[in-house]
Coordinates of C-alpha atoms and ligand atoms in Angstrom, one line a residue:
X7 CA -43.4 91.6 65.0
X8 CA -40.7 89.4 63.1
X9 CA -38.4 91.0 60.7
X10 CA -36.6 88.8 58.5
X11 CA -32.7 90.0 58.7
X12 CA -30.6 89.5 56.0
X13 CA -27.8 86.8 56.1
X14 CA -25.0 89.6 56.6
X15 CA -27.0 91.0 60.0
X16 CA -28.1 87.5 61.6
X17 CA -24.1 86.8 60.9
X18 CA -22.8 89.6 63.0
X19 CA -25.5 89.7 66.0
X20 CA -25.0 85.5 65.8
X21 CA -21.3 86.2 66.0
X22 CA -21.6 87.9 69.0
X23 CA -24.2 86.3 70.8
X24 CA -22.0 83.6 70.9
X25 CA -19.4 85.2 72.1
X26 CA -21.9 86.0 75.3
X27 CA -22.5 90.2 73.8
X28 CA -25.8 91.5 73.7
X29 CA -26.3 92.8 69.9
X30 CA -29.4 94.8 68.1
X31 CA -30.0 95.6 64.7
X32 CA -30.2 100.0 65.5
X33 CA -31.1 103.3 64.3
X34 CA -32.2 103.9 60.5
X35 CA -31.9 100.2 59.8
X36 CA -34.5 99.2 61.9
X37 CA -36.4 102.4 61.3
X38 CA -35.8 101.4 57.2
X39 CA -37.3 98.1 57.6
X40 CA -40.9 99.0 58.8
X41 CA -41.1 101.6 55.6
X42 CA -40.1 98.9 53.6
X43 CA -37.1 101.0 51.9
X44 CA -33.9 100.1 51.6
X45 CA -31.8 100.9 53.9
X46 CA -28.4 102.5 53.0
X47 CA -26.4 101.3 55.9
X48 CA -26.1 98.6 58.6
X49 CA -25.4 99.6 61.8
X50 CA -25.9 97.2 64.9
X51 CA -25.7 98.4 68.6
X52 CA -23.1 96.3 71.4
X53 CA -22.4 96.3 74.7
X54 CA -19.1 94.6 73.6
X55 CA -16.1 97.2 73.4
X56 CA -14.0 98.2 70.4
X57 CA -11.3 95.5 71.5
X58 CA -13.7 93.6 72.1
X59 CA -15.5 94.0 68.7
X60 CA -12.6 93.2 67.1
X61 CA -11.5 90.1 69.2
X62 CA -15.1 88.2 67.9
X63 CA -14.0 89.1 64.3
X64 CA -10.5 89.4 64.4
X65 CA -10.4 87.1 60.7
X66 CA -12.5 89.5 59.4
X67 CA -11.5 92.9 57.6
X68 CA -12.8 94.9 60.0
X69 CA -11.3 98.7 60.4
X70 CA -11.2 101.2 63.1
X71 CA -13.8 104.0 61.7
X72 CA -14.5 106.0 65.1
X73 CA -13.0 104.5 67.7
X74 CA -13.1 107.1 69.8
X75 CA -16.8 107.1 69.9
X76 CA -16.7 103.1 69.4
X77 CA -17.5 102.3 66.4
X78 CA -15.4 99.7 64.1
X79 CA -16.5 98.8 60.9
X80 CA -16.9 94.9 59.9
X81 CA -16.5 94.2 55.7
X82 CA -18.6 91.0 55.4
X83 CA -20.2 90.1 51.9
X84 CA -18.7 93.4 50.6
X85 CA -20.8 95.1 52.7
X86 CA -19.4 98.0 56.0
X87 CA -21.5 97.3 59.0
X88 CA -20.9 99.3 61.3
X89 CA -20.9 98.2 64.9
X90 CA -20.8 100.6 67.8
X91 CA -20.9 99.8 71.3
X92 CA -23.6 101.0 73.1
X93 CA -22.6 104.8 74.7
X94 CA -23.8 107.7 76.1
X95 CA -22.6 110.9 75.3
X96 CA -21.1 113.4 78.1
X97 CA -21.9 117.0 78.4
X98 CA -22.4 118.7 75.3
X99 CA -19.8 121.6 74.8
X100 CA -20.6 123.7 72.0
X101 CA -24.0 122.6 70.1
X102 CA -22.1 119.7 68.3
X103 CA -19.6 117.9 70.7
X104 CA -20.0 115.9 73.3
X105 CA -17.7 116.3 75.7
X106 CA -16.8 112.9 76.1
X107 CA -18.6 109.6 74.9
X108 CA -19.4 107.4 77.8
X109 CA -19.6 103.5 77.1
X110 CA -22.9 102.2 79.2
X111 CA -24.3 98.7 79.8
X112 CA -27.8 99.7 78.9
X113 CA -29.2 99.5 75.6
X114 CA -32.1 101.6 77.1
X115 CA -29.3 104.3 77.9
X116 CA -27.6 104.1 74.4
X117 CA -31.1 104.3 72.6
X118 CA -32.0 107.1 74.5
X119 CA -29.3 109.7 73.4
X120 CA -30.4 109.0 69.7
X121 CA -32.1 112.3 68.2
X122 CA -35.6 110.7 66.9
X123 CA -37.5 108.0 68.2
X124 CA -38.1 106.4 64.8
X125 CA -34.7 106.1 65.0
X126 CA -34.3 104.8 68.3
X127 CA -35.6 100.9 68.2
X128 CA -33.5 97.9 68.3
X129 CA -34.1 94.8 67.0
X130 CA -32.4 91.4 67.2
X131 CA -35.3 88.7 67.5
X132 CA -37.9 91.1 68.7
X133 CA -38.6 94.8 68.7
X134 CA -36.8 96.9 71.5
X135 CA -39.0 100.1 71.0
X136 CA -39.0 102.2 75.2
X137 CA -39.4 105.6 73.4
X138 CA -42.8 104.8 70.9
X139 CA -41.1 104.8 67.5
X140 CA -43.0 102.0 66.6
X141 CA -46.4 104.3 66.9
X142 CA -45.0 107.4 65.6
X143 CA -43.7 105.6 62.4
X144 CA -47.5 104.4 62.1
X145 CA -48.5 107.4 62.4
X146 CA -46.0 109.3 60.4
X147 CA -44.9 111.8 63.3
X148 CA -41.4 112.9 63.9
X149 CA -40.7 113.3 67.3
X150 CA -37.7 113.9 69.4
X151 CA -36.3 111.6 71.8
X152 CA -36.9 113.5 75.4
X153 CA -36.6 116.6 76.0
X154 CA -36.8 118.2 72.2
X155 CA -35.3 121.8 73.7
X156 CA -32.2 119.9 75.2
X157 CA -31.6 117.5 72.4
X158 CA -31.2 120.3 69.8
X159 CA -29.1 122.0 72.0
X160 CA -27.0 119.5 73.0
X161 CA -26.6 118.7 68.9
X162 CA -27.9 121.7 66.7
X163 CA -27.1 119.3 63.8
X164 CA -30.5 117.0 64.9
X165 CA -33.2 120.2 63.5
X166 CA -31.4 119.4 59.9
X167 CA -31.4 115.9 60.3
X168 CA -35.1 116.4 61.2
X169 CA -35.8 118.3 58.6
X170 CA -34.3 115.7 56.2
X171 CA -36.3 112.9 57.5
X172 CA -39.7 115.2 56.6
X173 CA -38.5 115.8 53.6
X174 CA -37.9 112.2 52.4
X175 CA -40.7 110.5 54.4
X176 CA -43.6 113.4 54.5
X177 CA -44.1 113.4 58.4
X178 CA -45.4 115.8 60.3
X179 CA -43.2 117.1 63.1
X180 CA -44.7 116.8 66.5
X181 CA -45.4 120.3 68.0
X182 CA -43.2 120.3 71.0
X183 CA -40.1 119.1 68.4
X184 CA -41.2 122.0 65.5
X185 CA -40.9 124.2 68.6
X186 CA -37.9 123.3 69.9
X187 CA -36.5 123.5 66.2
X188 CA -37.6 126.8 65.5
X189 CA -36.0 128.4 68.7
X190 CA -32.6 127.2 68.5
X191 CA -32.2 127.1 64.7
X192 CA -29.4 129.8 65.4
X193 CA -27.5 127.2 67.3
X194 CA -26.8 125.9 63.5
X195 CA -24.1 128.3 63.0
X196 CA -22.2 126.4 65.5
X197 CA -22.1 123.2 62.6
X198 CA -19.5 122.3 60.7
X199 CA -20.4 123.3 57.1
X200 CA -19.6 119.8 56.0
X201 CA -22.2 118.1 58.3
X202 CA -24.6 121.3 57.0
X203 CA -24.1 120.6 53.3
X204 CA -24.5 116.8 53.7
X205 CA -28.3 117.7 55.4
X206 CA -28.9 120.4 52.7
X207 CA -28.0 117.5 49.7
X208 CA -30.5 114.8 51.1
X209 CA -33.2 117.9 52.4
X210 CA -32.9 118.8 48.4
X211 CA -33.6 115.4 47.1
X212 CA -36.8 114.5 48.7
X213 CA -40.2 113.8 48.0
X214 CA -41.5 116.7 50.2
X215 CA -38.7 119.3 49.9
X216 CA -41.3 121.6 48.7
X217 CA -43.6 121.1 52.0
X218 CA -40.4 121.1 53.9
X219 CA -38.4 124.1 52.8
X220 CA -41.7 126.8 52.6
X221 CA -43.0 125.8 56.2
X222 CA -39.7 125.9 57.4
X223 CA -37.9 128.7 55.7
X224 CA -36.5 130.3 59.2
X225 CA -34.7 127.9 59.7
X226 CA -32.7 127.6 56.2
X227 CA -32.1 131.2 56.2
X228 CA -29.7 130.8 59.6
X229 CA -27.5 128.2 56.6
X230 CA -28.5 130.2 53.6
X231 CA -29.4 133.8 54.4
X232 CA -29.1 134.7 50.9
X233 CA -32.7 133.6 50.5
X234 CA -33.7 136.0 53.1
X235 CA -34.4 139.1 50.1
X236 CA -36.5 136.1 48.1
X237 CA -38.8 135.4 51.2
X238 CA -42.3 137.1 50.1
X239 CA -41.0 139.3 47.2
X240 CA -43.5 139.8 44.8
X241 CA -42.4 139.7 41.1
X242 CA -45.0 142.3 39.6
X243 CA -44.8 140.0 36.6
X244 CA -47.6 138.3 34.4
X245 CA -45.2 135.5 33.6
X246 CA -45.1 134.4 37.7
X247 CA -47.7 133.8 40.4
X248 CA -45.3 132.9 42.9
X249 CA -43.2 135.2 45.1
X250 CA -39.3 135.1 44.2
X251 CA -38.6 132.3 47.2
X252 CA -41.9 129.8 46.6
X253 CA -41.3 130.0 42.9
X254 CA -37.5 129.0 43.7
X255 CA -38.5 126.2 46.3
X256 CA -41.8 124.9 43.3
X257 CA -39.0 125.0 40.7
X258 CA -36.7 122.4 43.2
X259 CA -39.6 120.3 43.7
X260 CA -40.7 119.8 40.0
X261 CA -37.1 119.0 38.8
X262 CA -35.9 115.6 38.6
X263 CA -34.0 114.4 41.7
X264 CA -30.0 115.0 40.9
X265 CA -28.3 116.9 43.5
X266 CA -26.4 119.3 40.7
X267 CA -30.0 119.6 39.0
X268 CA -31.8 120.7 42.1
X269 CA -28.7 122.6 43.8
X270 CA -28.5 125.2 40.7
X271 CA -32.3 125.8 40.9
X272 CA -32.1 126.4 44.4
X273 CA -29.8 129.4 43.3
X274 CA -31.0 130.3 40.3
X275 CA -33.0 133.3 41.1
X276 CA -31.2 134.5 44.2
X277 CA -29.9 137.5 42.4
X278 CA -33.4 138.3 41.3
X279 CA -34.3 141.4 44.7
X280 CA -31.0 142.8 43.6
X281 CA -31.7 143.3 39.8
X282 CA -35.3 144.5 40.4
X283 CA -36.7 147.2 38.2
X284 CA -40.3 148.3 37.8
X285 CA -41.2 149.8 34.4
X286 CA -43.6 152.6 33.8
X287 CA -46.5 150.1 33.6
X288 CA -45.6 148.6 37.4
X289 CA -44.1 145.4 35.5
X290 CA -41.3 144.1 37.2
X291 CA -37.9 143.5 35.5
X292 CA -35.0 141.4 36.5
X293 CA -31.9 142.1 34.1
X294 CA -29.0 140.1 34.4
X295 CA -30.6 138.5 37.6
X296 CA -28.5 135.3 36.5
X297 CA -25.3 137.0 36.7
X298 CA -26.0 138.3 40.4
X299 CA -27.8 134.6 41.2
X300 CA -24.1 133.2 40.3
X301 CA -22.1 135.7 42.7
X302 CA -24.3 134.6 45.2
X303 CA -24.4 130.6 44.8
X304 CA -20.3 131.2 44.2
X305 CA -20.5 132.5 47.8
X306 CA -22.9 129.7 49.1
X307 CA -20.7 127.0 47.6
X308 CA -17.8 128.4 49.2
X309 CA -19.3 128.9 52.7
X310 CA -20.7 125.0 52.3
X311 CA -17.7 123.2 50.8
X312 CA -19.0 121.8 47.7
X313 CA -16.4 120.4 45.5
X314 CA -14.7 122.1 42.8
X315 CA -16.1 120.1 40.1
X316 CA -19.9 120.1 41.6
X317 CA -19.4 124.4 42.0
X318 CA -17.9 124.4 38.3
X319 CA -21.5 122.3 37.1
X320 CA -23.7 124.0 39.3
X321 CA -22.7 128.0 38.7
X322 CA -22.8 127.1 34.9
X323 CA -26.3 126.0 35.3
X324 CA -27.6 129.1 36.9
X325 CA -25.6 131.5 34.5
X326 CA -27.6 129.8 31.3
X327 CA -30.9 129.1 33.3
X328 CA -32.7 131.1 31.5
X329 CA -31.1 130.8 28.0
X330 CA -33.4 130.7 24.8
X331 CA -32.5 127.2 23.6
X332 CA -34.4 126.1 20.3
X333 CA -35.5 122.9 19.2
X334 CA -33.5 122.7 16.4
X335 CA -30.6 120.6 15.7
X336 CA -27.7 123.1 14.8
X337 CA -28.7 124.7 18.1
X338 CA -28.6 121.4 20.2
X339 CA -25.2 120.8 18.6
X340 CA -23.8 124.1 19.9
X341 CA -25.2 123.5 23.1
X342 CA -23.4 120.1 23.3
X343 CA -20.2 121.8 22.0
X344 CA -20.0 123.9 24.6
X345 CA -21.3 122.2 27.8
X346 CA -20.6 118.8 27.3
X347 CA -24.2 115.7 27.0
X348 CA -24.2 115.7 31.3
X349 CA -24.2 119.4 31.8
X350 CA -26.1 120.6 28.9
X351 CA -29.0 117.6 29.9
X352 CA -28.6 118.8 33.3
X353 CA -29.2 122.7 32.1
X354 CA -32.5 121.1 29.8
X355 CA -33.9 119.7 33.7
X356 CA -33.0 123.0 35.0
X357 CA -35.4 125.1 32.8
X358 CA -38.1 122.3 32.6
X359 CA -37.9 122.4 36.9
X360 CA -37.8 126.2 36.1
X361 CA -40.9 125.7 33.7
X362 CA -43.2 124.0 36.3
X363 CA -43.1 126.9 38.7
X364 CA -43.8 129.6 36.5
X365 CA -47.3 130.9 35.0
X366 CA -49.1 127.8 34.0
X367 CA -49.4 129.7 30.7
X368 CA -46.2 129.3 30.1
X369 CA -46.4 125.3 30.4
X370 CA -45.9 125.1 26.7
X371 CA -42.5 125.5 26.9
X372 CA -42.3 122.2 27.9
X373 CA -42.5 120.5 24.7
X374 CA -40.0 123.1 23.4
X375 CA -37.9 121.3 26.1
X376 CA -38.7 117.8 25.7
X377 CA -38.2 118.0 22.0
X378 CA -34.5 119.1 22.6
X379 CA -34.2 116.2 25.0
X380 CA -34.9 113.6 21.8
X381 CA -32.7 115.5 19.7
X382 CA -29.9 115.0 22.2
X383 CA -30.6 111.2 22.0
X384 CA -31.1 111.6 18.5
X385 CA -27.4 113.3 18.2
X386 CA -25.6 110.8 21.3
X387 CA -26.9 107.5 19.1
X388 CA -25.8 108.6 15.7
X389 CA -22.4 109.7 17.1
X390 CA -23.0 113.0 15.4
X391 CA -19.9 115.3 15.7
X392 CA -20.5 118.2 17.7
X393 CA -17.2 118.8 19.5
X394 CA -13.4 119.4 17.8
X395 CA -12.8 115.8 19.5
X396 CA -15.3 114.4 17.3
X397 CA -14.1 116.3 14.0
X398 CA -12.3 114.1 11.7
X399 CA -9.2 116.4 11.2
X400 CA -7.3 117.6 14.6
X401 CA -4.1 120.1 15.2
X402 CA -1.3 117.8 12.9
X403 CA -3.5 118.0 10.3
X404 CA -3.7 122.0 10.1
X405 CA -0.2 122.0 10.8
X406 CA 0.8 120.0 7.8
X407 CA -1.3 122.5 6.3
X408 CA 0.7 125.4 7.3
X409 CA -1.7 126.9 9.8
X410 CA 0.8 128.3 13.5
X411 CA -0.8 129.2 16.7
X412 CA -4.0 130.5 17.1
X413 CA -4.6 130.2 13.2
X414 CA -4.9 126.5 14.5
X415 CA -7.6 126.6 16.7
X416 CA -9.6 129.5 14.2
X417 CA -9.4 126.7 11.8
X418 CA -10.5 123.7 13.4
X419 CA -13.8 125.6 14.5
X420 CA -14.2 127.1 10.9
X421 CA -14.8 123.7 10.4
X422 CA -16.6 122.1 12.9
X423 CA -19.0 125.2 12.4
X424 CA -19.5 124.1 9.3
X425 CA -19.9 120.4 10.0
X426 CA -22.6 121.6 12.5
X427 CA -24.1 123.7 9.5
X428 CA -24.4 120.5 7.1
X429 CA -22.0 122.7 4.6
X430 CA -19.5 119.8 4.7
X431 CA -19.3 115.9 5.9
X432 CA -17.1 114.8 8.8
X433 CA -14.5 112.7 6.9
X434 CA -11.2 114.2 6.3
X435 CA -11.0 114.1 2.6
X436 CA -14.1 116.5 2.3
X437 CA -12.9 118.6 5.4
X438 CA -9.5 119.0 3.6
X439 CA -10.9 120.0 0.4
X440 CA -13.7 122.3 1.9
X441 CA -10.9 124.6 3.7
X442 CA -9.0 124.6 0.7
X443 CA -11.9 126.3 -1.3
X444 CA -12.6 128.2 1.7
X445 CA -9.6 130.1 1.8
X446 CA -9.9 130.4 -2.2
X447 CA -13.0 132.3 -1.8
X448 CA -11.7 134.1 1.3
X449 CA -14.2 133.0 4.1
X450 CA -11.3 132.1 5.8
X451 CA -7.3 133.0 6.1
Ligands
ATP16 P1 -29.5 107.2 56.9 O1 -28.5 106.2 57.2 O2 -30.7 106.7 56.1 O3 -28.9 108.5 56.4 P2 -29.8 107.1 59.8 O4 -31.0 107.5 60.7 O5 -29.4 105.7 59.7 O6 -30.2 107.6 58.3 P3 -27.1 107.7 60.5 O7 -26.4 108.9 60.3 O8 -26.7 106.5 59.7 O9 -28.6 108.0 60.1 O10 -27.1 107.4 62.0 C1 -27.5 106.1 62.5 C2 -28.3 106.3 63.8 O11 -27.5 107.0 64.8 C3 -29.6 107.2 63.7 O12 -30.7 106.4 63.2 C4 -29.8 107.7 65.1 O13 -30.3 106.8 65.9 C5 -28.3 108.0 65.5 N1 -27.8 109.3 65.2 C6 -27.1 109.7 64.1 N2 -26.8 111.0 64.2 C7 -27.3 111.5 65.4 C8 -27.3 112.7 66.0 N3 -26.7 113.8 65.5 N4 -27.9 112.8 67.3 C9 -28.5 111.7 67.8 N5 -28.5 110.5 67.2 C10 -28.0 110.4 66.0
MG17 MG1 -27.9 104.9 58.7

């Protein structure tokens, strides 16, 4: 099997060939290449040392990523490669750290401690495959590398990182590995929550997150047990034919892959157990569910480390999810007004994700949807004003017009309302003039 490397990997392993190194091509590079996807990273395998890394490319920009577990990172072409030498890692302490990170002489040692064996072949001008990657990538099968039991207990993080590959390459997980996954999921609590929310990002964003997250809901309720109340609860409502959790988990696989988009439906309905009422007909009511779904993501977000500005987009999602938006233009304008073209787009995905996992019945809200979606083009490529930014008057302007303070403000959006309403054009003159006979007839001060 010949794989034709790219200039910037036949460069490095050349490099230190020469230099009298061993040097593969490792890892989710290799593993990248037989799907024929592109792979995000380079990273090549060594038995040279750091040092001695950085001797062979000491006129290069090359930086000291993770040193201690010898890896240096070569800039060539623009592009990080990361080269690490090839190491085994000493006794696990706690789930996550090895004690100590042995360097080894063996390639076979170093691709042994990797987690999957799709992801533990080499390559530099053939294929160095001693676990059968090459098979179980043929046969679309996710297996550990060894002893399944001991690898997730050595790294707990390797039962996420499993459950990422399924969901963006649609394997089936060998038995013995689903096992092993299933008993020590509680060894995920031991995981940093940055390495968790990293997983939870790429689980979210892949083909077969919906295969992935209802077969193996155990295990995301040890990171998210605020799912647990979803798990099975039936809606009594005509509008739904899923219970709370598969409707949330449909409603992530329909939506368009964005990490915001697919993070706020994940929430979205969280609060619903809480709000639960039945009424005298056994129909099922969930008032206010969004307000509870929010204290609950808020608390997720937190626990996870999510940014402040991805929390901010996310919990406004979920607090309008289920907002009655028509398809009318004054409407759409508002909308824009007050979430901004990303947000309030991102809010349109939400409810069409939302849409697909409710009664088919319902499906034809999704013209209702896709007809605001035109109108937001519609509004974005006539540069029609729907925000105080956009207005043709600002601040100075009701100043020189005597307006203080909060009159200000009250006055500016007496007008924009009213640019929004077609009642007056957006050019200053007209603006002016309309406020003027405004206040004559006293619909404002
Ligand atoms: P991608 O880069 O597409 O996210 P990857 O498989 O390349 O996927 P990396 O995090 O780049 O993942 O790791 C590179 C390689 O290092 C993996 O292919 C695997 O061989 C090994 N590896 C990474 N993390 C672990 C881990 N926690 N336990 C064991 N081996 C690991
Ligand atoms: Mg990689």
């Amino acid at each position: 099997m010949i794989m034709e490397l790219s200039d910037e990997i036949k460069f490095v392993l050349n490099k230190l060939n020469m230099a009298g190194y061993e040097a593969y091509l490792v890892g989710g590079s290799v593993r990248d290449f037989f799907l024929n996807k592109h792979s995000k990273d380079i990273d090549i395998t060594t038995n040279a040392k750091p040092d001695e890394i950085k001797e062979v490319f000491s006129s290069y920009n090359i930086i000291d990523t993770g040193i201690k577990h010898g890896t240096v990172t070569l800039i060539y072409n623009h592009l990080p490669i990361e080269i690490t030498t090839y190491r085994i890692d000493g006794e696990y302490l706690d789930n996550r750290h090895p004690k100590e990170v042995k360097f080894t002489a063996s390639l076979k040692e170093d691709l042994s401690r990797r987690d999957f064996t799709i992801n533990a072949m080499a390559y530099n001008t053939e294929l160095i495959d001693y676990y059968g990657g090459k098979v179980d990538l043929e046969n679309k099968i996710l297996r550990a590398v060894g002893d399944p039991n001991k690898r997730f207990q050595e790294d707990a993080l390797r039962i996420l990182r499993g459950l990422r590959l399924a969901s963006n390459l649609g394997f089936d997980i060998d038995k013995d590995t689903m096992s092993a996954m299933h008993k020590h999921k509680l060894l995920l609590k031991n995981i940093s929550s940055e390495r968790v929310q990293n997983e939870l990002n790429l689980i979210l964003l892949g083909d077969y997150v919906k295969d992935v997250m209802l077969n193996y809901y155990d295990i995301f309720e040890v990171i998210l047990p605020e799912i647990t109340p979803c798990i099975k609860f039936d809606q009594h409502n005509s509008h739904h034919i899923y219970d709370v959790y598969t409707h949330i988990i449909v409603a992530v696989g329909s939506a368009i892959k964005d990490k915001i988009v697919r993070l706020a439906l994940l929430f979205h309905d969280l609060g619903k157990p809480e709000s639960f009422s039945l009424d005298e007909n056994g129909n099922g009511h969930f008032y206010r569910h969004a307000e509870k779904s929010e204290i609950l993501a808020r608390n997720i977000l937190n626990r996870l480390k999510y940014d402040n500005e991805s929390k901010k987009q996310i919990l406004t999602l979920v607090k309008y999810h289920d907002a009655v938006i028509g398809d009318d233009i004054k409407q759409v304008k508002r909308w824009l007004n007050r979430l901004g073209e990303d947000l309030f787009r991102k809010l349109i995905e939400v409810q069409i994700g939302d849409n697909f996992a409710q009664h088919p019945r319902h499906r034809d809200r999704q013209a209702r949807l896709n007809n605001i979606k035109k109108l937001i083009d519609q509004i974005i490529a006539e540069n029609n004003c729907f925000s105080l930014k956009q207005l043709a008057v600002n601040g100075y302007d009701m100043i020189k017009l005597g307006y203080r303070d909060s009159q200000i403000k009250l006055a500016l959006d007496f007008l924009l309302n009213a640019v929004i309403n077609n009642e007056v054009e957006n050019e200053k003159g007209k603006l002016l003039e309309y406020l003027e006979s405004s206040k004559k007839s006293n619909k404002i001060n």
